[in-house]
Amino acid sequence: MSPSGQCNLIAVTRPLNPAGKKHRFGKAWMHEHLNDAYVREPTRLGYRSRSAFKLIELAEKDKLLRRGMAVVDLGSAPGSWCQVLKERLGPQGRIIAVDMLPMAPVSGVTFVQADFSTDEGLAAVDAAVAGTPVDLVISDMAPNLSGIDTVDQARSVHLAELALEFASDVLQPSGDFVVKVFQGSGLADLQRTVAARFAKTYVRKPKASRDRSREVFIVAKQRLGDGAH
Ligand SMILES: C[S@@+](CC[C@H](N)C(=O)[O-])C[C@H]1O[C@@H](n2cnc3c(N)ncnc32)[C@H](O)[C@@H]1O
C-alpha cells in the first residue's frame, strides 16, 4: 500500500531513486523491502501485487477455493486476487470484481468500477451479480489513509460492515466470507456480528501481511440461514 492507502503495482526493476533525491524511507525499510520474498516473488510469478500471497495462504488454510465457484472480489485493483481466483476456479468459475479505481482486465473476470460505499455503486454490483448464487465474497477493501488512527480505523470497520451486509444478501446458504479489517476499535463487535451469521469464524494474519500492518482478515465459513440475522 502506498502512504495514500492505495495498492500499487510492484515494479522492483525500476531504479529505486532515479532522481537522486533523498529516500523517503530509511535504510532499514529499504533492506526489508528488497529482501522481502513477498515483494520479489509476485513479479517473478506474474502476480500484480504481494496481496496474491495473502489470499493463497488464507485459501489453503481454510479451504476457500474450489473449481467452478462463483466469487465476488471487493476492492480488487490492481487484480492479484483476481489472478489467483482465475487460476484456482478454472474456466467454469464466475468472478465479479469491484473497485473504485480502474483495473487492467483479467481474462474471464467481470469488472465493475464503482464506489462500493455508495447506493449507486452497490446497485452496479448487484446488477452484475444478477441473482447468481454466490459461493464466496472476499473483501480486501482498504480506506485511503488519513494518518489519523481513529478515522482510519472507523473507515476500515465501515467498509468491512458494508461487505458483510452485501455478503449476507448474496451468499447462498453455506457460502463463505473473507474480509480485511484493521485491528482496533470495532473489530470485536464486527467479529461478534459475523459469528452470529456463519457457522465458524477465524481471525487470520497471513505471513504475507507485514507485521507492522494492522490488517487482519476475518474468515467466516458456512453462512447460516436467513433467521440468523
Ligand atoms: C489492498 S487494495 C486491494 C488489492 C487487491 N486485493 C489485489 O490483490 O490486487 C484495496 C483496494 O480497495 C479499494 N477500495 C477501497 N474503498 C473502496 C470502495 N469504497 N469501493 C470500491 N473499492 C474500494 C481501493 O481502491 C484499493 O484498490
JSON list of N, CA and C and ligand atoms in Angstrom, two decimals, residues 1 5-9 48-55 73-84 98-103 112-118 138-144 159 162 180 215, ligand 1:
[
{"chain": "A", "resi": 1, "resn": "MET", "atom": "N", "xyz": [0.84, -1.19, 0.00]},
{"chain": "A", "resi": 1, "resn": "MET", "atom": "CA", "xyz": [0.00, 0.00, 0.00]},
{"chain": "A", "resi": 1, "resn": "MET", "atom": "C", "xyz": [0.89, 1.25, 0.00]},
{"chain": "A", "resi": 5, "resn": "GLY", "atom": "N", "xyz": [-2.72, 4.93, 0.87]},
{"chain": "A", "resi": 5, "resn": "GLY", "atom": "CA", "xyz": [-3.66, 3.85, 1.14]},
{"chain": "A", "resi": 5, "resn": "GLY", "atom": "C", "xyz": [-4.02, 3.07, -0.10]},
{"chain": "A", "resi": 6, "resn": "GLN", "atom": "N", "xyz": [-3.54, 3.47, -1.25]},
{"chain": "A", "resi": 6, "resn": "GLN", "atom": "CA", "xyz": [-3.85, 2.72, -2.47]},
{"chain": "A", "resi": 6, "resn": "GLN", "atom": "C", "xyz": [-2.84, 1.61, -2.64]},
{"chain": "A", "resi": 7, "resn": "CYS", "atom": "N", "xyz": [-3.24, 0.54, -3.36]},
{"chain": "A", "resi": 7, "resn": "CYS", "atom": "CA", "xyz": [-2.31, -0.53, -3.66]},
{"chain": "A", "resi": 7, "resn": "CYS", "atom": "C", "xyz": [-1.65, -0.23, -4.99]},
{"chain": "A", "resi": 8, "resn": "ASN", "atom": "N", "xyz": [-0.35, -0.39, -5.03]},
{"chain": "A", "resi": 8, "resn": "ASN", "atom": "CA", "xyz": [0.35, -0.12, -6.27]},
{"chain": "A", "resi": 8, "resn": "ASN", "atom": "C", "xyz": [0.78, -1.41, -6.93]},
{"chain": "A", "resi": 9, "resn": "LEU", "atom": "N", "xyz": [0.99, -1.35, -8.25]},
{"chain": "A", "resi": 9, "resn": "LEU", "atom": "CA", "xyz": [1.67, -2.45, -8.91]},
{"chain": "A", "resi": 9, "resn": "LEU", "atom": "C", "xyz": [3.09, -2.46, -8.39]},
{"chain": "A", "resi": 48, "resn": "ARG", "atom": "N", "xyz": [0.19, -9.30, -9.77]},
{"chain": "A", "resi": 48, "resn": "ARG", "atom": "CA", "xyz": [0.25, -7.84, -9.81]},
{"chain": "A", "resi": 48, "resn": "ARG", "atom": "C", "xyz": [0.60, -7.23, -8.47]},
{"chain": "A", "resi": 49, "resn": "SER", "atom": "N", "xyz": [0.49, -7.99, -7.40]},
{"chain": "A", "resi": 49, "resn": "SER", "atom": "CA", "xyz": [0.81, -7.45, -6.08]},
{"chain": "A", "resi": 49, "resn": "SER", "atom": "C", "xyz": [1.06, -8.59, -5.09]},
{"chain": "A", "resi": 50, "resn": "ARG", "atom": "N", "xyz": [1.76, -8.26, -3.99]},
{"chain": "A", "resi": 50, "resn": "ARG", "atom": "CA", "xyz": [2.04, -9.24, -2.95]},
{"chain": "A", "resi": 50, "resn": "ARG", "atom": "C", "xyz": [0.76, -9.76, -2.32]},
{"chain": "A", "resi": 51, "resn": "SER", "atom": "N", "xyz": [-0.32, -9.00, -2.45]},
{"chain": "A", "resi": 51, "resn": "SER", "atom": "CA", "xyz": [-1.60, -9.42, -1.85]},
{"chain": "A", "resi": 51, "resn": "SER", "atom": "C", "xyz": [-2.00, -10.82, -2.31]},
{"chain": "A", "resi": 52, "resn": "ALA", "atom": "N", "xyz": [-1.52, -11.23, -3.50]},
{"chain": "A", "resi": 52, "resn": "ALA", "atom": "CA", "xyz": [-1.85, -12.56, -4.01]},
{"chain": "A", "resi": 52, "resn": "ALA", "atom": "C", "xyz": [-1.54, -13.62, -2.96]},
{"chain": "A", "resi": 53, "resn": "PHE", "atom": "N", "xyz": [-0.40, -13.46, -2.28]},
{"chain": "A", "resi": 53, "resn": "PHE", "atom": "CA", "xyz": [0.04, -14.49, -1.33]},
{"chain": "A", "resi": 53, "resn": "PHE", "atom": "C", "xyz": [-0.84, -14.53, -0.09]},
{"chain": "A", "resi": 54, "resn": "LYS", "atom": "N", "xyz": [-1.47, -13.40, 0.22]},
{"chain": "A", "resi": 54, "resn": "LYS", "atom": "CA", "xyz": [-2.38, -13.41, 1.38]},
{"chain": "A", "resi": 54, "resn": "LYS", "atom": "C", "xyz": [-3.58, -14.29, 1.05]},
{"chain": "A", "resi": 55, "resn": "LEU", "atom": "N", "xyz": [-4.14, -14.11, -0.14]},
{"chain": "A", "resi": 55, "resn": "LEU", "atom": "CA", "xyz": [-5.31, -14.93, -0.50]},
{"chain": "A", "resi": 55, "resn": "LEU", "atom": "C", "xyz": [-4.92, -16.41, -0.63]},
{"chain": "A", "resi": 73, "resn": "ASP", "atom": "N", "xyz": [-15.22, -10.33, -5.60]},
{"chain": "A", "resi": 73, "resn": "ASP", "atom": "CA", "xyz": [-13.96, -9.80, -5.06]},
{"chain": "A", "resi": 73, "resn": "ASP", "atom": "C", "xyz": [-14.12, -8.29, -4.89]},
{"chain": "A", "resi": 74, "resn": "LEU", "atom": "N", "xyz": [-14.26, -7.83, -3.65]},
{"chain": "A", "resi": 74, "resn": "LEU", "atom": "CA", "xyz": [-14.48, -6.40, -3.37]},
{"chain": "A", "resi": 74, "resn": "LEU", "atom": "C", "xyz": [-13.15, -5.71, -3.09]},
{"chain": "A", "resi": 75, "resn": "GLY", "atom": "N", "xyz": [-12.88, -4.60, -3.77]},
{"chain": "A", "resi": 75, "resn": "GLY", "atom": "CA", "xyz": [-11.59, -3.91, -3.61]},
{"chain": "A", "resi": 75, "resn": "GLY", "atom": "C", "xyz": [-10.53, -4.70, -4.36]},
{"chain": "A", "resi": 76, "resn": "SER", "atom": "N", "xyz": [-10.72, -4.86, -5.66]},
{"chain": "A", "resi": 76, "resn": "SER", "atom": "CA", "xyz": [-9.96, -5.86, -6.43]},
{"chain": "A", "resi": 76, "resn": "SER", "atom": "C", "xyz": [-8.69, -5.33, -7.09]},
{"chain": "A", "resi": 77, "resn": "ALA", "atom": "N", "xyz": [-8.58, -4.01, -7.27]},
{"chain": "A", "resi": 77, "resn": "ALA", "atom": "CA", "xyz": [-7.42, -3.47, -8.02]},
{"chain": "A", "resi": 77, "resn": "ALA", "atom": "C", "xyz": [-6.14, -3.53, -7.15]},
{"chain": "A", "resi": 78, "resn": "PRO", "atom": "N", "xyz": [-4.99, -3.81, -7.73]},
{"chain": "A", "resi": 78, "resn": "PRO", "atom": "CA", "xyz": [-4.73, -3.95, -9.17]},
{"chain": "A", "resi": 78, "resn": "PRO", "atom": "C", "xyz": [-5.11, -5.30, -9.76]},
{"chain": "A", "resi": 79, "resn": "GLY", "atom": "N", "xyz": [-5.48, -6.29, -8.95]},
{"chain": "A", "resi": 79, "resn": "GLY", "atom": "CA", "xyz": [-6.04, -7.50, -9.56]},
{"chain": "A", "resi": 79, "resn": "GLY", "atom": "C", "xyz": [-5.37, -8.81, -9.20]},
{"chain": "A", "resi": 80, "resn": "SER", "atom": "N", "xyz": [-4.50, -8.81, -8.19]},
{"chain": "A", "resi": 80, "resn": "SER", "atom": "CA", "xyz": [-3.78, -10.07, -7.92]},
{"chain": "A", "resi": 80, "resn": "SER", "atom": "C", "xyz": [-4.72, -11.14, -7.33]},
{"chain": "A", "resi": 81, "resn": "TRP", "atom": "N", "xyz": [-5.72, -10.73, -6.55]},
{"chain": "A", "resi": 81, "resn": "TRP", "atom": "CA", "xyz": [-6.67, -11.75, -6.05]},
{"chain": "A", "resi": 81, "resn": "TRP", "atom": "C", "xyz": [-7.46, -12.33, -7.22]},
{"chain": "A", "resi": 82, "resn": "CYS", "atom": "N", "xyz": [-7.80, -11.49, -8.19]},
{"chain": "A", "resi": 82, "resn": "CYS", "atom": "CA", "xyz": [-8.50, -12.00, -9.38]},
{"chain": "A", "resi": 82, "resn": "CYS", "atom": "C", "xyz": [-7.64, -13.02, -10.12]},
{"chain": "A", "resi": 83, "resn": "GLN", "atom": "N", "xyz": [-6.33, -12.73, -10.19]},
{"chain": "A", "resi": 83, "resn": "GLN", "atom": "CA", "xyz": [-5.43, -13.68, -10.87]},
{"chain": "A", "resi": 83, "resn": "GLN", "atom": "C", "xyz": [-5.43, -15.03, -10.15]},
{"chain": "A", "resi": 84, "resn": "VAL", "atom": "N", "xyz": [-5.38, -14.98, -8.82]},
{"chain": "A", "resi": 84, "resn": "VAL", "atom": "CA", "xyz": [-5.40, -16.23, -8.04]},
{"chain": "A", "resi": 84, "resn": "VAL", "atom": "C", "xyz": [-6.74, -16.96, -8.24]},
{"chain": "A", "resi": 98, "resn": "VAL", "atom": "N", "xyz": [-14.76, -5.76, -8.08]},
{"chain": "A", "resi": 98, "resn": "VAL", "atom": "CA", "xyz": [-15.26, -4.40, -7.89]},
{"chain": "A", "resi": 98, "resn": "VAL", "atom": "C", "xyz": [-14.15, -3.52, -7.33]},
{"chain": "A", "resi": 99, "resn": "ASP", "atom": "N", "xyz": [-13.95, -2.37, -7.93]},
{"chain": "A", "resi": 99, "resn": "ASP", "atom": "CA", "xyz": [-13.04, -1.39, -7.31]},
{"chain": "A", "resi": 99, "resn": "ASP", "atom": "C", "xyz": [-13.43, 0.00, -7.79]},
{"chain": "A", "resi": 100, "resn": "MET", "atom": "N", "xyz": [-13.14, 0.99, -6.94]},
{"chain": "A", "resi": 100, "resn": "MET", "atom": "CA", "xyz": [-13.41, 2.37, -7.35]},
{"chain": "A", "resi": 100, "resn": "MET", "atom": "C", "xyz": [-12.33, 2.84, -8.33]},
{"chain": "A", "resi": 101, "resn": "LEU", "atom": "N", "xyz": [-11.17, 2.20, -8.32]},
{"chain": "A", "resi": 101, "resn": "LEU", "atom": "CA", "xyz": [-10.09, 2.55, -9.27]},
{"chain": "A", "resi": 101, "resn": "LEU", "atom": "C", "xyz": [-10.21, 1.67, -10.51]},
{"chain": "A", "resi": 102, "resn": "PRO", "atom": "N", "xyz": [-9.62, 2.14, -11.62]},
{"chain": "A", "resi": 102, "resn": "PRO", "atom": "CA", "xyz": [-9.61, 1.27, -12.80]},
{"chain": "A", "resi": 102, "resn": "PRO", "atom": "C", "xyz": [-8.75, 0.03, -12.53]},
{"chain": "A", "resi": 103, "resn": "MET", "atom": "N", "xyz": [-9.03, -1.04, -13.26]},
{"chain": "A", "resi": 103, "resn": "MET", "atom": "CA", "xyz": [-8.21, -2.26, -13.13]},
{"chain": "A", "resi": 103, "resn": "MET", "atom": "C", "xyz": [-7.96, -2.82, -14.52]},
{"chain": "A", "resi": 112, "resn": "VAL", "atom": "N", "xyz": [-16.40, -4.35, -12.28]},
{"chain": "A", "resi": 112, "resn": "VAL", "atom": "CA", "xyz": [-17.30, -3.22, -12.10]},
{"chain": "A", "resi": 112, "resn": "VAL", "atom": "C", "xyz": [-16.50, -2.11, -11.42]},
{"chain": "A", "resi": 113, "resn": "GLN", "atom": "N", "xyz": [-16.35, -0.98, -12.11]},
{"chain": "A", "resi": 113, "resn": "GLN", "atom": "CA", "xyz": [-15.66, 0.14, -11.47]},
{"chain": "A", "resi": 113, "resn": "GLN", "atom": "C", "xyz": [-16.69, 1.00, -10.75]},
{"chain": "A", "resi": 114, "resn": "ALA", "atom": "N", "xyz": [-16.68, 0.94, -9.44]},
{"chain": "A", "resi": 114, "resn": "ALA", "atom": "CA", "xyz": [-17.70, 1.65, -8.66]},
{"chain": "A", "resi": 114, "resn": "ALA", "atom": "C", "xyz": [-17.23, 1.81, -7.23]},
{"chain": "A", "resi": 115, "resn": "ASP", "atom": "N", "xyz": [-17.76, 2.86, -6.59]},
{"chain": "A", "resi": 115, "resn": "ASP", "atom": "CA", "xyz": [-17.51, 3.05, -5.16]},
{"chain": "A", "resi": 115, "resn": "ASP", "atom": "C", "xyz": [-18.56, 2.22, -4.41]},
{"chain": "A", "resi": 116, "resn": "PHE", "atom": "N", "xyz": [-18.09, 1.15, -3.80]},
{"chain": "A", "resi": 116, "resn": "PHE", "atom": "CA", "xyz": [-18.98, 0.19, -3.15]},
{"chain": "A", "resi": 116, "resn": "PHE", "atom": "C", "xyz": [-19.74, 0.81, -1.97]},
{"chain": "A", "resi": 117, "resn": "SER", "atom": "N", "xyz": [-19.24, 1.93, -1.44]},
{"chain": "A", "resi": 117, "resn": "SER", "atom": "CA", "xyz": [-19.88, 2.52, -0.27]},
{"chain": "A", "resi": 117, "resn": "SER", "atom": "C", "xyz": [-21.06, 3.42, -0.64]},
{"chain": "A", "resi": 118, "resn": "THR", "atom": "N", "xyz": [-21.33, 3.57, -1.94]},
{"chain": "A", "resi": 118, "resn": "THR", "atom": "CA", "xyz": [-22.46, 4.40, -2.35]},
{"chain": "A", "resi": 118, "resn": "THR", "atom": "C", "xyz": [-23.62, 3.52, -2.82]},
{"chain": "A", "resi": 138, "resn": "ILE", "atom": "N", "xyz": [-15.15, -12.05, -1.02]},
{"chain": "A", "resi": 138, "resn": "ILE", "atom": "CA", "xyz": [-13.88, -11.69, -0.39]},
{"chain": "A", "resi": 138, "resn": "ILE", "atom": "C", "xyz": [-13.71, -10.17, -0.50]},
{"chain": "A", "resi": 139, "resn": "SER", "atom": "N", "xyz": [-13.26, -9.56, 0.58]},
{"chain": "A", "resi": 139, "resn": "SER", "atom": "CA", "xyz": [-13.05, -8.11, 0.54]},
{"chain": "A", "resi": 139, "resn": "SER", "atom": "C", "xyz": [-11.67, -7.76, 1.06]},
{"chain": "A", "resi": 140, "resn": "ASP", "atom": "N", "xyz": [-10.89, -7.13, 0.20]},
{"chain": "A", "resi": 140, "resn": "ASP", "atom": "CA", "xyz": [-9.57, -6.60, 0.57]},
{"chain": "A", "resi": 140, "resn": "ASP", "atom": "C", "xyz": [-9.64, -5.08, 0.57]},
{"chain": "A", "resi": 141, "resn": "MET", "atom": "N", "xyz": [-10.86, -4.53, 0.65]},
{"chain": "A", "resi": 141, "resn": "MET", "atom": "CA", "xyz": [-11.02, -3.07, 0.59]},
{"chain": "A", "resi": 141, "resn": "MET", "atom": "C", "xyz": [-10.29, -2.41, 1.76]},
{"chain": "A", "resi": 142, "resn": "ALA", "atom": "N", "xyz": [-9.63, -1.33, 1.45]},
{"chain": "A", "resi": 142, "resn": "ALA", "atom": "CA", "xyz": [-8.93, -0.56, 2.47]},
{"chain": "A", "resi": 142, "resn": "ALA", "atom": "C", "xyz": [-9.21, 0.91, 2.22]},
{"chain": "A", "resi": 143, "resn": "PRO", "atom": "N", "xyz": [-9.42, 1.68, 3.28]},
{"chain": "A", "resi": 143, "resn": "PRO", "atom": "CA", "xyz": [-9.70, 3.10, 3.06]},
{"chain": "A", "resi": 143, "resn": "PRO", "atom": "C", "xyz": [-8.44, 3.85, 2.66]},
{"chain": "A", "resi": 144, "resn": "ASN", "atom": "N", "xyz": [-8.61, 4.99, 2.01]},
{"chain": "A", "resi": 144, "resn": "ASN", "atom": "CA", "xyz": [-7.48, 5.91, 1.83]},
{"chain": "A", "resi": 144, "resn": "ASN", "atom": "C", "xyz": [-7.05, 6.38, 3.21]},
{"chain": "A", "resi": 159, "resn": "LEU", "atom": "N", "xyz": [-16.11, -0.17, 5.99]},
{"chain": "A", "resi": 159, "resn": "LEU", "atom": "CA", "xyz": [-16.02, -0.93, 4.73]},
{"chain": "A", "resi": 159, "resn": "LEU", "atom": "C", "xyz": [-16.28, -2.42, 4.99]},
{"chain": "A", "resi": 162, "resn": "LEU", "atom": "N", "xyz": [-19.99, -2.97, 5.45]},
{"chain": "A", "resi": 162, "resn": "LEU", "atom": "CA", "xyz": [-20.69, -2.95, 4.17]},
{"chain": "A", "resi": 162, "resn": "LEU", "atom": "C", "xyz": [-20.51, -4.28, 3.43]},
{"chain": "A", "resi": 180, "resn": "LYS", "atom": "N", "xyz": [-11.08, -8.05, 5.07]},
{"chain": "A", "resi": 180, "resn": "LYS", "atom": "CA", "xyz": [-9.94, -7.39, 5.74]},
{"chain": "A", "resi": 180, "resn": "LYS", "atom": "C", "xyz": [-10.46, -6.28, 6.64]},
{"chain": "A", "resi": 215, "resn": "GLU", "atom": "N", "xyz": [-3.60, -4.75, 9.57]},
{"chain": "A", "resi": 215, "resn": "GLU", "atom": "CA", "xyz": [-4.66, -5.52, 8.91]},
{"chain": "A", "resi": 215, "resn": "GLU", "atom": "C", "xyz": [-4.72, -6.96, 9.42]},
{"chain": "B", "resi": 1, "resn": "LIG", "atom": "C1", "xyz": [-5.39, -3.53, -0.78]},
{"chain": "B", "resi": 1, "resn": "LIG", "atom": "S1", "xyz": [-6.08, -2.97, -2.26]},
{"chain": "B", "resi": 1, "resn": "LIG", "atom": "C2", "xyz": [-6.71, -4.46, -2.97]},
{"chain": "B", "resi": 1, "resn": "LIG", "atom": "C3", "xyz": [-5.67, -5.35, -3.58]},
{"chain": "B", "resi": 1, "resn": "LIG", "atom": "C4", "xyz": [-6.27, -6.49, -4.36]},
{"chain": "B", "resi": 1, "resn": "LIG", "atom": "N1", "xyz": [-6.91, -7.44, -3.47]},
{"chain": "B", "resi": 1, "resn": "LIG", "atom": "C5", "xyz": [-5.23, -7.24, -5.16]},
{"chain": "B", "resi": 1, "resn": "LIG", "atom": "O1", "xyz": [-4.95, -8.38, -4.82]},
{"chain": "B", "resi": 1, "resn": "LIG", "atom": "O2", "xyz": [-4.74, -6.70, -6.15]},
{"chain": "B", "resi": 1, "resn": "LIG", "atom": "C6", "xyz": [-7.54, -2.20, -1.68]},
{"chain": "B", "resi": 1, "resn": "LIG", "atom": "C7", "xyz": [-8.45, -1.69, -2.77]},
{"chain": "B", "resi": 1, "resn": "LIG", "atom": "O3", "xyz": [-9.70, -1.34, -2.18]},
{"chain": "B", "resi": 1, "resn": "LIG", "atom": "C8", "xyz": [-10.27, -0.35, -3.00]},
{"chain": "B", "resi": 1, "resn": "LIG", "atom": "N2", "xyz": [-11.38, 0.32, -2.30]},
{"chain": "B", "resi": 1, "resn": "LIG", "atom": "C9", "xyz": [-11.33, 0.98, -1.13]},
{"chain": "B", "resi": 1, "resn": "LIG", "atom": "N3", "xyz": [-12.53, 1.51, -0.84]},
{"chain": "B", "resi": 1, "resn": "LIG", "atom": "C10", "xyz": [-13.36, 1.15, -1.85]},
{"chain": "B", "resi": 1, "resn": "LIG", "atom": "C11", "xyz": [-14.73, 1.39, -2.12]},
{"chain": "B", "resi": 1, "resn": "LIG", "atom": "N4", "xyz": [-15.49, 2.14, -1.29]},
{"chain": "B", "resi": 1, "resn": "LIG", "atom": "N5", "xyz": [-15.28, 0.89, -3.25]},
{"chain": "B", "resi": 1, "resn": "LIG", "atom": "C12", "xyz": [-14.52, 0.16, -4.10]},
{"chain": "B", "resi": 1, "resn": "LIG", "atom": "N6", "xyz": [-13.21, -0.10, -3.89]},
{"chain": "B", "resi": 1, "resn": "LIG", "atom": "C13", "xyz": [-12.64, 0.39, -2.78]},
{"chain": "B", "resi": 1, "resn": "LIG", "atom": "C14", "xyz": [-9.10, 0.56, -3.30]},
{"chain": "B", "resi": 1, "resn": "LIG", "atom": "O4", "xyz": [-9.37, 1.36, -4.43]},
{"chain": "B", "resi": 1, "resn": "LIG", "atom": "C15", "xyz": [-7.97, -0.44, -3.49]},
{"chain": "B", "resi": 1, "resn": "LIG", "atom": "O5", "xyz": [-7.74, -0.71, -4.85]}
]
